[in-house]
Amino acid sequence: MSVVIPFACMMFASSMGLVTFADNAERQAKNLVPILTATPDVSDVYLPIGIKYLRLDRNYGSIDTNMNEEEKEKALAFAETGLIDAGGRTQFIFITRDDGYIVLQYVIGSQYLNAQCNKYLPSPEILLVALIIANSLGLCVYLTVHFARELRKELTPILEATKEIENHNLDFAIRHSRILEFENVVSSLIVCETV
């Protein structure tokens, strides 16, 4: 349950259109390649959330972009060398056009379809792991408390019997326990009481 419930929540959020699947941006970026190759004005093309572009002339000079400076540097380095940071989630696609080049940047991983959620919340994968951990810890606490109560209830006959014996009262009724080991102790107390 600790794992199933968070995954079910993630699937529900995906089906409701609140969160994308991990490969969604990659598929959308690849679908944009023929469109961006043929469209004269890149600003006319709708770019889905999570996809950014850098338009370059034939000399790799920047024409326009919707990337910040750090992203722009990485995209330009990719355009010139073809090398990508293998450890990062950010990926690039290089597109050759008649008037120059376009570098598309996309992120591998789930994203929220609301830009504000992407800005302020942890990624859906991190949120999923956090929910799994929180559910697991909650389940452990619940099971510990539940079994502690059950153990205390089953241990009560032994504690009551020892209290009666401690008070030198040997004429009392002993309740029984459902736990075999505790019941063995209760039985030995009954034998001691009768002797």
Short mmCIF file of C-alpha atoms in Angstrom, two decimals:
data_model
loop_
_atom_site.label_atom_id
_atom_site.label_comp_id
_atom_site.label_asym_id
_atom_site.label_seq_id
_atom_site.Cartn_x
_atom_site.Cartn_y
_atom_site.Cartn_z
CA MET A 1 0.00 0.00 0.00
CA SER A 2 2.90 2.34 0.72
CA VAL A 3 3.98 2.12 -2.91
CA VAL A 4 0.69 1.42 -4.68
CA ILE A 5 -1.18 4.46 -3.35
CA PRO A 6 1.44 7.05 -4.50
CA PHE A 7 1.71 5.37 -7.91
CA ALA A 8 -2.08 5.35 -8.21
CA CYS A 9 -2.11 9.07 -7.35
CA MET A 10 0.54 9.73 -10.03
CA MET A 11 -1.43 7.76 -12.62
CA PHE A 12 -4.61 9.61 -11.65
CA ALA A 13 -2.80 12.98 -11.97
CA SER A 14 -1.51 11.91 -15.41
CA SER A 15 -4.95 10.80 -16.58
CA MET A 16 -6.47 14.08 -15.35
CA GLY A 17 -3.87 16.05 -17.33
CA LEU A 18 -2.11 17.53 -14.29
CA VAL A 19 1.22 15.74 -14.78
CA THR A 20 2.99 14.48 -17.90
CA PHE A 21 4.69 11.13 -18.32
CA ALA A 22 8.50 11.05 -18.14
CA ASP A 23 9.01 10.79 -21.92
CA ASN A 24 6.35 13.34 -22.88
CA ALA A 25 8.73 16.28 -23.53
CA GLU A 26 11.04 14.08 -25.60
CA ARG A 27 8.19 12.86 -27.80
CA GLN A 28 6.86 16.40 -28.25
CA ALA A 29 10.33 17.74 -29.10
CA LYS A 30 10.84 15.04 -31.73
CA ASN A 31 7.41 15.83 -33.21
CA LEU A 32 8.42 19.50 -33.48
CA VAL A 33 11.51 18.79 -35.61
CA PRO A 34 9.74 18.69 -39.03
CA ILE A 35 7.54 21.65 -38.08
CA LEU A 36 10.48 23.83 -37.01
CA THR A 37 12.47 22.79 -40.08
CA ALA A 38 9.73 24.02 -42.42
CA THR A 39 8.24 27.00 -40.53
CA PRO A 40 9.86 30.33 -41.49
CA ASP A 41 8.99 32.14 -38.23
CA VAL A 42 9.75 30.07 -35.14
CA SER A 43 7.64 32.37 -32.95
CA ASP A 44 4.54 31.08 -34.80
CA VAL A 45 5.14 27.55 -33.46
CA TYR A 46 3.59 26.62 -30.13
CA LEU A 47 6.19 25.13 -27.81
CA PRO A 48 4.75 22.92 -25.06
CA ILE A 49 5.74 23.39 -21.41
CA GLY A 50 9.26 22.16 -20.79
CA ILE A 51 10.57 22.75 -24.33
CA LYS A 52 12.82 25.72 -25.07
CA TYR A 53 14.66 26.77 -28.20
CA LEU A 54 17.78 28.62 -29.31
CA ARG A 55 17.79 29.85 -32.91
CA LEU A 56 21.23 30.29 -34.45
CA ASP A 57 22.52 31.66 -37.73
CA ARG A 58 24.95 29.67 -39.92
CA ASN A 59 27.91 31.01 -37.88
CA TYR A 60 26.34 29.84 -34.58
CA GLY A 61 25.41 33.38 -33.61
CA SER A 62 22.32 33.67 -31.46
CA ILE A 63 19.24 35.08 -33.19
CA ASP A 64 16.59 34.54 -30.53
CA THR A 65 15.78 32.22 -27.67
CA ASN A 66 13.48 31.61 -24.73
CA MET A 67 16.31 30.14 -22.62
CA ASN A 68 18.11 31.78 -19.71
CA GLU A 69 21.85 32.49 -20.04
CA GLU A 70 23.03 29.22 -18.46
CA GLU A 71 20.71 27.14 -20.65
CA LYS A 72 21.76 29.16 -23.69
CA GLU A 73 25.46 28.41 -23.02
CA LYS A 74 24.78 24.67 -22.74
CA ALA A 75 22.65 24.68 -25.90
CA LEU A 76 25.34 26.58 -27.83
CA ALA A 77 28.01 24.16 -26.60
CA PHE A 78 25.82 21.27 -27.76
CA ALA A 79 25.31 22.91 -31.18
CA GLU A 80 29.05 23.40 -31.64
CA THR A 81 30.34 20.10 -30.20
CA GLY A 82 27.37 17.72 -30.03
CA LEU A 83 28.30 16.83 -26.44
CA ILE A 84 25.65 16.56 -23.72
CA ASP A 85 26.07 16.32 -19.95
CA ALA A 86 25.21 12.61 -19.58
CA GLY A 87 24.27 12.97 -15.91
CA GLY A 88 21.72 15.73 -16.41
CA ARG A 89 18.03 15.53 -17.14
CA THR A 90 18.30 18.21 -19.83
CA GLN A 91 18.58 16.94 -23.39
CA PHE A 92 18.95 18.70 -26.75
CA ILE A 93 17.91 18.18 -30.36
CA PHE A 94 19.82 19.89 -33.16
CA ILE A 95 17.73 21.03 -36.14
CA THR A 96 19.20 22.25 -39.42
CA ARG A 97 17.20 24.86 -41.32
CA ASP A 98 17.79 26.83 -44.53
CA ASP A 99 18.55 30.01 -42.59
CA GLY A 100 20.53 28.46 -39.74
CA TYR A 101 20.00 26.09 -36.86
CA ILE A 102 17.68 25.52 -33.92
CA VAL A 103 18.60 23.75 -30.71
CA LEU A 104 15.62 22.40 -28.81
CA GLN A 105 16.03 21.79 -25.11
CA TYR A 106 13.75 19.46 -23.19
CA VAL A 107 13.81 17.79 -19.81
CA ILE A 108 13.47 14.06 -19.34
CA GLY A 109 11.09 13.40 -16.51
CA SER A 110 7.55 14.11 -15.47
CA GLN A 111 6.42 17.70 -15.26
CA TYR A 112 3.37 19.53 -14.06
CA LEU A 113 1.31 21.08 -16.81
CA ASN A 114 0.92 24.17 -14.64
CA ALA A 115 4.01 26.40 -14.95
CA GLN A 116 3.63 27.64 -11.35
CA CYS A 117 3.71 24.06 -10.04
CA ASN A 118 6.91 23.40 -12.02
CA LYS A 119 8.42 26.52 -10.51
CA TYR A 120 7.52 26.00 -6.84
CA LEU A 121 6.97 22.26 -6.30
CA PRO A 122 9.51 19.46 -6.45
CA SER A 123 9.38 17.36 -9.59
CA PRO A 124 6.63 14.73 -9.70
CA GLU A 125 9.24 11.95 -9.37
CA ILE A 126 10.64 13.49 -6.17
CA LEU A 127 7.12 14.03 -4.88
CA LEU A 128 6.33 10.37 -5.65
CA VAL A 129 9.39 9.15 -3.72
CA ALA A 130 8.55 11.49 -0.83
CA LEU A 131 5.00 10.11 -0.72
CA ILE A 132 6.29 6.53 -0.75
CA ILE A 133 8.69 7.29 2.13
CA ALA A 134 6.00 9.15 4.10
CA ASN A 135 3.50 6.31 3.55
CA SER A 136 6.09 3.71 4.57
CA LEU A 137 6.97 5.59 7.75
CA GLY A 138 3.30 6.15 8.55
CA LEU A 139 2.56 2.46 8.03
CA CYS A 140 5.51 1.47 10.26
CA VAL A 141 4.30 3.80 13.03
CA TYR A 142 0.74 2.50 12.73
CA LEU A 143 1.82 -1.16 12.82
CA THR A 144 4.16 -0.53 15.77
CA VAL A 145 1.45 1.21 17.79
CA HIS A 146 -1.15 -1.41 16.85
CA PHE A 147 1.04 -4.39 17.79
CA ALA A 148 2.21 -2.69 20.99
CA ARG A 149 -1.44 -2.32 22.06
CA GLU A 150 -2.18 -5.93 21.16
CA LEU A 151 0.89 -7.16 23.04
CA ARG A 152 -0.02 -5.07 26.08
CA LYS A 153 -3.55 -6.51 26.03
CA GLU A 154 -2.25 -10.08 25.77
CA LEU A 155 0.35 -9.47 28.49
CA THR A 156 -2.25 -8.09 30.94
CA PRO A 157 -3.28 -11.52 32.38
CA ILE A 158 0.33 -12.25 33.36
CA LEU A 159 0.80 -8.80 34.89
CA GLU A 160 -2.46 -9.10 36.84
CA ALA A 161 -1.52 -12.57 38.09
CA THR A 162 1.93 -11.48 39.24
CA LYS A 163 0.39 -8.47 40.99
CA GLU A 164 -2.04 -10.74 42.85
CA ILE A 165 0.79 -13.11 43.85
CA GLU A 166 2.89 -10.15 44.94
CA ASN A 167 0.03 -9.07 47.24
CA HIS A 168 -0.09 -12.64 48.65
CA ASN A 169 -3.53 -13.22 47.18
CA LEU A 170 -3.61 -16.73 45.74
CA ASP A 171 -7.36 -16.91 45.32
CA PHE A 172 -7.97 -15.11 42.02
CA ALA A 173 -9.18 -15.93 38.51
CA ILE A 174 -6.57 -15.80 35.80
CA ARG A 175 -7.60 -14.59 32.37
CA HIS A 176 -6.11 -16.32 29.34
CA SER A 177 -3.98 -14.98 26.50
CA ARG A 178 -4.19 -15.70 22.77
CA ILE A 179 -0.40 -15.67 22.40
CA LEU A 180 0.95 -19.18 22.94
CA GLU A 181 4.04 -18.15 24.92
CA PHE A 182 2.00 -15.90 27.24
CA GLU A 183 -0.60 -18.65 27.64
CA ASN A 184 2.16 -21.06 28.69
CA VAL A 185 3.20 -18.64 31.43
CA VAL A 186 -0.44 -18.25 32.54
CA SER A 187 -0.79 -22.06 32.63
CA SER A 188 2.35 -22.38 34.76
CA LEU A 189 0.93 -19.77 37.15
CA ILE A 190 -2.29 -21.76 37.39
CA VAL A 191 -0.26 -24.90 38.20
CA CYS A 192 1.74 -22.96 40.81
CA GLU A 193 -1.49 -21.60 42.30
CA THR A 194 -2.99 -25.06 42.73
CA VAL A 195 0.18 -26.51 44.30
#
